[in-house]
mmCIF file of C-alpha atoms in Angstrom:
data_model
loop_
_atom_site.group_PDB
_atom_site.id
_atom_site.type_symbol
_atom_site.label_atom_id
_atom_site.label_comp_id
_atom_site.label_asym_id
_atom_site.label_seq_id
_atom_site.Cartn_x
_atom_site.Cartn_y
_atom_site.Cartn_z
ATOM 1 C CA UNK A 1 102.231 65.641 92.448
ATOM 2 C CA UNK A 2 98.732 67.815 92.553
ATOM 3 C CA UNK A 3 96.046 67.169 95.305
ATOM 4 C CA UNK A 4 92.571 66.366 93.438
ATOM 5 C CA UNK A 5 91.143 68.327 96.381
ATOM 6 C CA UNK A 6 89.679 72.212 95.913
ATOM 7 C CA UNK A 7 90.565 73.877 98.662
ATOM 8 C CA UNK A 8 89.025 76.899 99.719
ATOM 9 C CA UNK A 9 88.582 80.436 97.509
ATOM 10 C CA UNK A 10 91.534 82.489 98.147
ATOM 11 C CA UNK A 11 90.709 85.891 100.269
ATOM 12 C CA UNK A 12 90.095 88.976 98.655
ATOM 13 C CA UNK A 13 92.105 91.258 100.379
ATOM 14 C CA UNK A 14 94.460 94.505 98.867
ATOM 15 C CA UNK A 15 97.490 92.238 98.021
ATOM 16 C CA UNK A 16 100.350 92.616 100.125
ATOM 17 C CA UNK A 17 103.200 93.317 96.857
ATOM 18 C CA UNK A 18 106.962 93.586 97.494
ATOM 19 C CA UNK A 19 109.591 94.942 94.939
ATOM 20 C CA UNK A 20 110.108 92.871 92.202
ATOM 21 C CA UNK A 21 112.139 95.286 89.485
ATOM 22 C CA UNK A 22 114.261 98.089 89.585
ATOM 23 C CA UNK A 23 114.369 100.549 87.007
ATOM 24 C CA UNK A 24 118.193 101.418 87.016
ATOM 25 C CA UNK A 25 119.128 104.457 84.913
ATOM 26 C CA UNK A 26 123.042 105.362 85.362
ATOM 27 C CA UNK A 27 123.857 103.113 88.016
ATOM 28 C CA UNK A 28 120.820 104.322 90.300
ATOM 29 C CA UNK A 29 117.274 102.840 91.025
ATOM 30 C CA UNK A 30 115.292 105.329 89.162
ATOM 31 C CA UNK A 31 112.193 103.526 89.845
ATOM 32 C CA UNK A 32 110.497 100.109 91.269
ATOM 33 C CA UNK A 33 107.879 97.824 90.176
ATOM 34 C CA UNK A 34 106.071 96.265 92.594
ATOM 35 C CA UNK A 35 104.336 92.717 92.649
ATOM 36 C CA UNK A 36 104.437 88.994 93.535
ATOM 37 C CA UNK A 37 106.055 86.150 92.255
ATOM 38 C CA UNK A 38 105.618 82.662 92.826
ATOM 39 C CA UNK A 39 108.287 79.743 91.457
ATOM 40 C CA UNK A 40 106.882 76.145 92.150
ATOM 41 C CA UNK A 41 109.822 72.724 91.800
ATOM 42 C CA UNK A 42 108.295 69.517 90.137
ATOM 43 C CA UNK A 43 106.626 68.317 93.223
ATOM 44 C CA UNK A 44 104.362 71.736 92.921
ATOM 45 C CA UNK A 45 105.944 72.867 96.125
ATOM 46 C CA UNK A 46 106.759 76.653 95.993
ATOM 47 C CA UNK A 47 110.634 76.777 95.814
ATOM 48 C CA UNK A 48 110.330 80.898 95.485
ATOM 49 C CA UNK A 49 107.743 83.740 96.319
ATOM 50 C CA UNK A 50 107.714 86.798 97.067
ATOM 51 C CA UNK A 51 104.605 89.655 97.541
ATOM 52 C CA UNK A 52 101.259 87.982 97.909
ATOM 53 C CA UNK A 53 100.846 84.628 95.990
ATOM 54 C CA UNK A 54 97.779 83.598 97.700
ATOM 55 C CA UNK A 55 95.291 86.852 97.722
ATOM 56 C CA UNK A 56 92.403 86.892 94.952
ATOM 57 C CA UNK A 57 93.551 88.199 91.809
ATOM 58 C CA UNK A 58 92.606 88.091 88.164
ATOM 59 C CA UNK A 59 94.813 86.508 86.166
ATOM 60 C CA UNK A 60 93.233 88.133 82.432
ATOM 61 C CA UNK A 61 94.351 86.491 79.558
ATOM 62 C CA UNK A 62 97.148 84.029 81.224
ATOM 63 C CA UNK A 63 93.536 82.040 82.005
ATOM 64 C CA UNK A 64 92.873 81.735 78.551
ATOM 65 C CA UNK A 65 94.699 77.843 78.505
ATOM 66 C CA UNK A 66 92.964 77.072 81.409
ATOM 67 C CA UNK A 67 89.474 78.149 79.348
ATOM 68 C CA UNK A 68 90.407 76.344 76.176
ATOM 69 C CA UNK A 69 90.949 72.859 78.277
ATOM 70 C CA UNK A 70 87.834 73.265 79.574
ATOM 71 C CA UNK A 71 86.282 73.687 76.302
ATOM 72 C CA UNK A 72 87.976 70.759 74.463
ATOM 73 C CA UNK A 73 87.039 68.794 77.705
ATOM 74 C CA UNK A 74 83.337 69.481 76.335
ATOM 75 C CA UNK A 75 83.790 68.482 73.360
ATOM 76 C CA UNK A 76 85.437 70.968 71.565
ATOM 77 C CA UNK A 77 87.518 69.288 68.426
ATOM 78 C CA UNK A 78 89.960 71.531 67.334
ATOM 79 C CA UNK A 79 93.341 70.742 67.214
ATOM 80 C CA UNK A 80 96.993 72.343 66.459
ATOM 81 C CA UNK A 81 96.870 75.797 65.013
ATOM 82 C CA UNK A 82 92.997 76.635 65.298
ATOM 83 C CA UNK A 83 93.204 75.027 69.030
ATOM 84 C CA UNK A 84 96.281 77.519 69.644
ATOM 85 C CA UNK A 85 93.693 80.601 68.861
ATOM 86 C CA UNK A 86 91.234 79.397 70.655
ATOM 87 C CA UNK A 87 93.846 80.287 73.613
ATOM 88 C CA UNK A 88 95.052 83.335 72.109
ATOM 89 C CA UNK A 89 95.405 86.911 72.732
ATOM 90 C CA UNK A 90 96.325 87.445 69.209
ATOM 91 C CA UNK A 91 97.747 90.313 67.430
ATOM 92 C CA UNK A 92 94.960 90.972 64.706
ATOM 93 C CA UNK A 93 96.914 89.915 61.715
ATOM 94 C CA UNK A 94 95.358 88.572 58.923
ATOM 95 C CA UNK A 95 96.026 84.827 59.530
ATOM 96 C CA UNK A 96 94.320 85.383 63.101
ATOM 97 C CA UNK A 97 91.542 86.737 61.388
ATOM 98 C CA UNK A 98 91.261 84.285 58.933
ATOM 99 C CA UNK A 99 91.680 81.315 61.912
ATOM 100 C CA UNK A 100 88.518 82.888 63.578
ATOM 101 C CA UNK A 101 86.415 82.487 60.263
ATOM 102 C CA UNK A 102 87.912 79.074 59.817
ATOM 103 C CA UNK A 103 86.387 78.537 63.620
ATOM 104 C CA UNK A 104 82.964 79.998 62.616
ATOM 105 C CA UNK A 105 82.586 78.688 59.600
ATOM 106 C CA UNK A 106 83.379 74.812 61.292
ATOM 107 C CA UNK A 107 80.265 75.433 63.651
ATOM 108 C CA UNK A 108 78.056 76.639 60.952
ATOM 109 C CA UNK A 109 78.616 80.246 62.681
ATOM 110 C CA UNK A 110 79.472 83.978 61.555
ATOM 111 C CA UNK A 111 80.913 87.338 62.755
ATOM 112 C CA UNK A 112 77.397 88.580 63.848
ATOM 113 C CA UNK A 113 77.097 85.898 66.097
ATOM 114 C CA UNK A 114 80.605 87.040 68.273
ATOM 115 C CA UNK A 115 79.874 88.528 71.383
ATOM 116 C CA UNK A 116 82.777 90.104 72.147
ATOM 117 C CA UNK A 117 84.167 94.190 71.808
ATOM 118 C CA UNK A 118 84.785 95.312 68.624
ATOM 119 C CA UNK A 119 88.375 96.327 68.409
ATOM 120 C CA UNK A 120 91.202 97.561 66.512
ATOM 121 C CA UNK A 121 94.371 94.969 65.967
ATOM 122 C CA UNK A 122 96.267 94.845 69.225
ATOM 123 C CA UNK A 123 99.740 95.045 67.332
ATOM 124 C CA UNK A 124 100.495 98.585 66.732
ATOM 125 C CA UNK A 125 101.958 98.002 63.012
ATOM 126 C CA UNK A 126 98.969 96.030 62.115
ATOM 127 C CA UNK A 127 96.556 98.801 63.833
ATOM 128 C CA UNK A 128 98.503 101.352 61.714
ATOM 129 C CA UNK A 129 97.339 100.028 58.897
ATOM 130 C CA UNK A 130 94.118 99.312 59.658
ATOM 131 C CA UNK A 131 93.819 102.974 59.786
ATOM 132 C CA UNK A 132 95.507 104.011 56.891
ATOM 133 C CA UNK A 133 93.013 102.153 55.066
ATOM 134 C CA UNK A 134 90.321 103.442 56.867
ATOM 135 C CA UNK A 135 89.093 99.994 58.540
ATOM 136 C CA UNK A 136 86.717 99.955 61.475
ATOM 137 C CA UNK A 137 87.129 98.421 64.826
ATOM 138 C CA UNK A 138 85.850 94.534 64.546
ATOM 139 C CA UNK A 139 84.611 91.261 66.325
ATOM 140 C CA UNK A 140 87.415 89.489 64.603
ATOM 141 C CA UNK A 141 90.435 91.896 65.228
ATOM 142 C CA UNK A 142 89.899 92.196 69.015
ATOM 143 C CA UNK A 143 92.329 89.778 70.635
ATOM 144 C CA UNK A 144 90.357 87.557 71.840
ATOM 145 C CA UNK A 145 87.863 86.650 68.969
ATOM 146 C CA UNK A 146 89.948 83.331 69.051
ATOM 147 C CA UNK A 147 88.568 82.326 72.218
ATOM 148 C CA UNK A 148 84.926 83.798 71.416
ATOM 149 C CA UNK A 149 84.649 81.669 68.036
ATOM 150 C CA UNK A 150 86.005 78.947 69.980
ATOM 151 C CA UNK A 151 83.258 79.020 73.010
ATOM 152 C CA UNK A 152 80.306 79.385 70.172
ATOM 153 C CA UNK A 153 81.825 76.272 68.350
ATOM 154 C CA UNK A 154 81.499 74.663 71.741
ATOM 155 C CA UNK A 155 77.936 75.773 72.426
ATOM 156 C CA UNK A 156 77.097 74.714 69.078
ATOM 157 C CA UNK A 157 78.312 71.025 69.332
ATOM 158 C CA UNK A 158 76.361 70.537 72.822
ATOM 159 C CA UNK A 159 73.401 72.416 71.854
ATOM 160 C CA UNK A 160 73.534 75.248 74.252
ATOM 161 C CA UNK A 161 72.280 78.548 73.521
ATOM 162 C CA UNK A 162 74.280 80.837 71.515
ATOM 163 C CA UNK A 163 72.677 84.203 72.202
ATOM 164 C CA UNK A 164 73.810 84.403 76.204
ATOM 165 C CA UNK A 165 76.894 82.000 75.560
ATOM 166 C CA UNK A 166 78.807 84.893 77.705
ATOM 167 C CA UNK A 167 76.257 84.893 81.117
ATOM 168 C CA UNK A 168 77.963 83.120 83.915
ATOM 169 C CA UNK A 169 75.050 81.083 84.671
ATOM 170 C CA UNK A 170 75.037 80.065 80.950
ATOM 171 C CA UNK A 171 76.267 75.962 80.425
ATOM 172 C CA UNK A 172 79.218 76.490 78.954
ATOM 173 C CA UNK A 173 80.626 79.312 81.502
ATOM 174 C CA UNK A 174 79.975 76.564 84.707
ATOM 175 C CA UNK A 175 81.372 74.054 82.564
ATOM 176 C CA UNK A 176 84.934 76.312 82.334
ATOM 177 C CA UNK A 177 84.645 77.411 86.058
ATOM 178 C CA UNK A 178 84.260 74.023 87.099
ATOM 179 C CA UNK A 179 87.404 73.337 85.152
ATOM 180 C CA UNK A 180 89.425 76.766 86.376
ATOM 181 C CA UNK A 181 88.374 75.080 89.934
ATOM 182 C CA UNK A 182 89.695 71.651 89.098
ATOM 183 C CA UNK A 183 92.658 73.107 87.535
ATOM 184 C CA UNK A 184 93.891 75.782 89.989
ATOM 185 C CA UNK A 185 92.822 73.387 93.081
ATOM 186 C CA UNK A 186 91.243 76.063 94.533
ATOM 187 C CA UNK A 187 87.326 77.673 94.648
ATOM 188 C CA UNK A 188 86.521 80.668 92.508
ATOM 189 C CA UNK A 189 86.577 83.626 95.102
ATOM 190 C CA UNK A 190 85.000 86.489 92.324
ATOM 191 C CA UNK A 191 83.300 86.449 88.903
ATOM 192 C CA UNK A 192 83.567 89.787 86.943
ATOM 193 C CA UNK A 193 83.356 90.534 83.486
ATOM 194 C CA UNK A 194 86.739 90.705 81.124
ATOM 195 C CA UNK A 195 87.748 93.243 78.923
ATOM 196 C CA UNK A 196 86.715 90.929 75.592
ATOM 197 C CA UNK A 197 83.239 90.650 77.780
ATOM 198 C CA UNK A 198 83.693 87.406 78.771
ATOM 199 C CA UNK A 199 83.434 86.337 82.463
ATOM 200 C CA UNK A 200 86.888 86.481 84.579
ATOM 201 C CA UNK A 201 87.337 84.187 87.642
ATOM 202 C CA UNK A 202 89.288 85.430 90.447
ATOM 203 C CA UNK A 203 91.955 82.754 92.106
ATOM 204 C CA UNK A 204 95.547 83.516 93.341
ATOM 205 C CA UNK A 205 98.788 83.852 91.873
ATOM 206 C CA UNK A 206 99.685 80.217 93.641
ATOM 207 C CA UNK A 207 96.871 78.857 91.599
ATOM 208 C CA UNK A 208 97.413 80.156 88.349
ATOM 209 C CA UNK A 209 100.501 78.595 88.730
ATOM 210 C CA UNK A 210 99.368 75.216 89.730
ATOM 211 C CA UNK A 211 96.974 75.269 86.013
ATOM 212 C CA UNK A 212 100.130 75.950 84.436
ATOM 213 C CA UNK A 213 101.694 73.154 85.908
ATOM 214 C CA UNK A 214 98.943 70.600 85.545
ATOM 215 C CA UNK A 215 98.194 71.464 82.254
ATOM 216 C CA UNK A 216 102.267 70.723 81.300
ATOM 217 C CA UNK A 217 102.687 67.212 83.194
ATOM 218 C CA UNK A 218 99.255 65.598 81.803
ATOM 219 C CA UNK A 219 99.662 62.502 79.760
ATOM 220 C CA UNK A 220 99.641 62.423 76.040
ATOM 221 C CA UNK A 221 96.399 63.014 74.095
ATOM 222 C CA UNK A 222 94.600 65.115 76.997
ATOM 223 C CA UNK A 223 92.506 68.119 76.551
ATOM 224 C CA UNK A 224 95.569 69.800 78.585
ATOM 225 C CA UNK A 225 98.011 68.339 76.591
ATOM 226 C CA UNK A 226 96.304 68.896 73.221
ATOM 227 C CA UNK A 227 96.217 72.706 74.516
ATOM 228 C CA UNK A 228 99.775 72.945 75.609
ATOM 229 C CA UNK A 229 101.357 71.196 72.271
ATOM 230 C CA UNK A 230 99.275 73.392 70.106
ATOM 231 C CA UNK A 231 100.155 76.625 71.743
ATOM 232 C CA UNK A 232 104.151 75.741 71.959
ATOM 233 C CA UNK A 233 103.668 74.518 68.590
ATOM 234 C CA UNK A 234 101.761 77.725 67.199
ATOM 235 C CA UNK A 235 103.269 80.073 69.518
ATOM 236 C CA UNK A 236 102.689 83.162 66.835
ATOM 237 C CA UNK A 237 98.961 82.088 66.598
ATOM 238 C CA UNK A 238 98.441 82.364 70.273
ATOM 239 C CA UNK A 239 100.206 85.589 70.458
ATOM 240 C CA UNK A 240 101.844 87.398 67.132
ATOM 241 C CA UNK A 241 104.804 88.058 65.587
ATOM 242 C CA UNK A 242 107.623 89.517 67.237
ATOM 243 C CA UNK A 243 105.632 89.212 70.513
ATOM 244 C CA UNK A 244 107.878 88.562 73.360
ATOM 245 C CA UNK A 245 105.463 85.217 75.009
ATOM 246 C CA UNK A 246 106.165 83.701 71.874
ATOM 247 C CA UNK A 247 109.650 84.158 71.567
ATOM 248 C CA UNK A 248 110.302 82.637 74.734
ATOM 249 C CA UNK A 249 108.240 79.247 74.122
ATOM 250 C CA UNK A 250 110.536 79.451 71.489
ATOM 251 C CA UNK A 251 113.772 79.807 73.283
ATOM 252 C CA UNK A 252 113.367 77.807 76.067
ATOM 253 C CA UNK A 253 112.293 73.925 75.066
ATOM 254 C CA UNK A 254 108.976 72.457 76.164
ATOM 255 C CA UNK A 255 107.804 75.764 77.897
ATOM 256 C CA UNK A 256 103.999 76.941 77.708
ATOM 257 C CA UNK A 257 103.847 80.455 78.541
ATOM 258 C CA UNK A 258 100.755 82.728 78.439
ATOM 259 C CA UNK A 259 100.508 86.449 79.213
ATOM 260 C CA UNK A 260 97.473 88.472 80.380
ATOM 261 C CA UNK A 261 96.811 92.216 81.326
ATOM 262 C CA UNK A 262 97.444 94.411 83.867
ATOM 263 C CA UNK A 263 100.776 92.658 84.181
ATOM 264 C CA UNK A 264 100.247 89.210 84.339
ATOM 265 C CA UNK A 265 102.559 86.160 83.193
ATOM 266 C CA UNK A 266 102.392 82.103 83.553
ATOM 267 C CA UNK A 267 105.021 79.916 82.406
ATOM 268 C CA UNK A 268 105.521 76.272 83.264
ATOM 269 C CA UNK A 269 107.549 73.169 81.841
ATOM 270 C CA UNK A 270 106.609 69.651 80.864
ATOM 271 C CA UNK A 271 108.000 68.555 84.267
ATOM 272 C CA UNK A 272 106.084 71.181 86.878
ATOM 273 C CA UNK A 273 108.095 73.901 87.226
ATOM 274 C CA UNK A 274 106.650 76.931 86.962
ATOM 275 C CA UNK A 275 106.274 80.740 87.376
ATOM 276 C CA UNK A 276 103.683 82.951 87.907
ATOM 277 C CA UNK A 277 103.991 86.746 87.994
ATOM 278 C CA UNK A 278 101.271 89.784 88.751
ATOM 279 C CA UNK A 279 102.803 93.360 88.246
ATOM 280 C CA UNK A 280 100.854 95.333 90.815
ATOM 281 C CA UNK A 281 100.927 98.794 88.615
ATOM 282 C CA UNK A 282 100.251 96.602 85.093
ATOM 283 C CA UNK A 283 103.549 97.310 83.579
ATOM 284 C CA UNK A 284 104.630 95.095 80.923
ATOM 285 C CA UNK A 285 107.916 96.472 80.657
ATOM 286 C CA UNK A 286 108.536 94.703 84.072
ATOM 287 C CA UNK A 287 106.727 91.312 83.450
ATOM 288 C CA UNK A 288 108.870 89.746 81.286
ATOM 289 C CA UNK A 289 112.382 90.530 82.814
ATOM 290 C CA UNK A 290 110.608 89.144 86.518
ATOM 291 C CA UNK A 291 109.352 86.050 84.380
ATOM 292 C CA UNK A 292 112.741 85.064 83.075
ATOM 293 C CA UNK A 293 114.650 85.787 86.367
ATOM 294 C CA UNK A 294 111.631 83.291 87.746
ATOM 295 C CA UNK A 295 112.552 80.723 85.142
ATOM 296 C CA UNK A 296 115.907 80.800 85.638
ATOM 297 C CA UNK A 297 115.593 80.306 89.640
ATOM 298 C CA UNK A 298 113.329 77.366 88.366
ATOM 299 C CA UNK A 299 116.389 76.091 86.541
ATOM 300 C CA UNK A 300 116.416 77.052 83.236
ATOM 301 C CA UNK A 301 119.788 77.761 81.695
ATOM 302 C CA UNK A 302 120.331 81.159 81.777
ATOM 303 C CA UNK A 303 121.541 81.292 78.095
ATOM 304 C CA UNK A 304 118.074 80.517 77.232
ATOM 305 C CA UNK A 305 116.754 83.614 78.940
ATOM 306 C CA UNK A 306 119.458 86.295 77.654
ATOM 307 C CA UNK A 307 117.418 88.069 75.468
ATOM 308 C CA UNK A 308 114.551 88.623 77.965
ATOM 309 C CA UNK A 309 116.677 90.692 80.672
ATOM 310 C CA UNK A 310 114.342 93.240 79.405
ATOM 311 C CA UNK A 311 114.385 96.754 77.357
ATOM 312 C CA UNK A 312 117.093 98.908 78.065
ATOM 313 C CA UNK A 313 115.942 102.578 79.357
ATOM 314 C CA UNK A 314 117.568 105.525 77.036
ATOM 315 C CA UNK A 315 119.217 108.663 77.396
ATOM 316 C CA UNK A 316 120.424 111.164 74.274
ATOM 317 C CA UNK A 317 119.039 107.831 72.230
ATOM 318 C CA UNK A 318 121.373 105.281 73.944
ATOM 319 C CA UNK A 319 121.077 102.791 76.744
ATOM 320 C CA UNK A 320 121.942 103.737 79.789
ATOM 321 C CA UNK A 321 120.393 101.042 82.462
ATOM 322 C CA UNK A 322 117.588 98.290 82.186
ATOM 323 C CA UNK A 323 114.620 96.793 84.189
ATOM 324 C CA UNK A 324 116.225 94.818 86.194
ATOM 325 C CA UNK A 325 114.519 91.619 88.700
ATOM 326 C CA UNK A 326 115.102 92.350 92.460
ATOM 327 C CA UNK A 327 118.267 90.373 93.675
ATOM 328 C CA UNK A 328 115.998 88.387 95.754
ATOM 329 C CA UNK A 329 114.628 87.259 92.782
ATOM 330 C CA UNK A 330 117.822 87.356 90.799
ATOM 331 C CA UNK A 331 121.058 87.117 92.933
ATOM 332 C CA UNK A 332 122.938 86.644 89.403
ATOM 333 C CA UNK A 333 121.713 89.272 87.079
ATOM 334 C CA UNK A 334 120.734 87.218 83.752
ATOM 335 C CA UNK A 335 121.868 91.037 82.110
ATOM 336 C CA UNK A 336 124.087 94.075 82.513
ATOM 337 C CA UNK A 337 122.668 97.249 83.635
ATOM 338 C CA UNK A 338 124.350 100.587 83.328
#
């Protein structure tokens, strides 16, 4: 299905977006978001794209799955619901918090040896609160203190140094490249630095979707299937409550889904299908209505996907339109729209 060649680092290049959603208030495109799109069939052919699939981009969080194989592929032993932090951008609640001690405390580790930003909770309720009672921005509330705990844990058990764990050159950060290489098929064409501190690898759109894929067809008992059962099976752990990449692991069967930043979205199946969307301007509001309208031109019963049509957009308090996929994305609207 997959080459075991890498080709060549995609070019960086401004990315050449098309429309992807309308913002339809009264019957009239009040707005568009722009991006790409790319649907691939079970052969990992692309069956749909549209914008730029193959320009450099950085996918953010949606890489995190791709980062956790890599690290259970050195040796990393975690399992179900700790494994599904690990990949997380979680929502700071208390069991998240208490997951990355659990982490820690397995390698011998504490807070004070987390590298990443100090943070408030990244749900708004739970940040509320945080406030109320006067708590301070933390290691272990930032979203991705999963993954951080997770890559010390990992330095730990091969006896790498903890200090610089985040350095590019540093073992474990070639040992996940070479994996994000192996995974995506393709070279790394940029290393920066992510918003949690850690370093971000630039591929394309085409690519992310290709690590989605491979990580959802490997065999049984794989790092990349250990990492795709726990996250569909801990979906809230990898995300949060009442966060919208969870609820639709939930409602469509088998499906690994992982969101990232500045717009970005993976989803794939246990038999290769998948999606891959970047919103150019970083809306979210658009990610997950162009996701669904992906899945569903992947196949996916569009029953599954009602509930992700996206938010409706209000006037006087009431809906009056939606964000709604581009027909050439969705020639059958999965929703209404005033």
């Amino acid at each position: 299905m997959f080459s075991s060649s890498v080709a060549d680092a995609p070019q960086i290049r401004e990315p050449l977006h098309a429309p992807v959603a309308h913002l339809i208030r009264g019957g009239v495109v009040e707005g568009i978001h722009y991006g790409s799109v790319v649907v691939l069939d079970t052969d990992g052919k692309v069956q749909l794209q549209i914008g730029d699939i193959e320009a450099a981009f950085y996918p953010r969080s949606a890489l995190k799955p791709v980062q956790a194989v890599a690290m259970v592929r050195a040796g990393l032993p975690l399992d179900g619901e700790l494994l599904s932090l690990a990949a997380a951008s979680h929502s700071g609640e208390e069991r998240h918090i208490a997951g990355v001690r659990r982490i820690l405390g397995l390698a011998g580790l504490t807070e004070d040896h987390l590298r990443n930003v100090p943070d408030m909770p990244f749900d708004p309720a739970v940040r509320d609160i945080w406030v109320r009672e006067g708590r301070e921005p933390s290691r272990l509330a930032q979203n991705c203190s999963g993954k951080h705990a997770a890559m010390l844990y990992t330095c730990k058990l091969n006896g790498w140094s903890l200090d610089d764990y985040l350095d590019p050159a540093h073992p474990l950060q070639q040992a996940i490249a070479e994996i994000v290489e192996d995974l995506t098929g393709q070279r790394i064409a940029q290393v920066t630095v992510d918003g949690c501190g850690a370093p971000l690898f630039s591929v394309s759109l085409h690519g992310l979707a290709r690590a989605g894929a491979r990580i959802t067809t490997a065999v049984d008992g794989t790092p990349e299937a250990r990492v795709a059962d726990a996250m569909r099976t801990y979906a809230e752990t990898a995300s949060g409550a009442g966060r919208d990449v969870a609820a639709l692991m939930h409602a469509v069967p088998g499906l690994l889904a992982k969101d990232g930043f500045e717009g970005v979205q993976v989803a794939a199946l246990p038999d290769g299908r998948a999606v891959a969307v970047k919103i150019a301007d970083g809306a979210s509001r658009a990610r997950i209505p162009v996701t669904a309208a992906g899945l569903a031109r992947a196949g996916v019963e569009p029953e599954l996907l009602a509930e992700f049509t996206g938010e409706p957009l209000l006037g006087g308090g009431e809906p009056v339109g939606c964000v709604r996929a581009v027909r050439a994305l969705d020639p059958v609207p999965l929703g209404a729209c005033a």
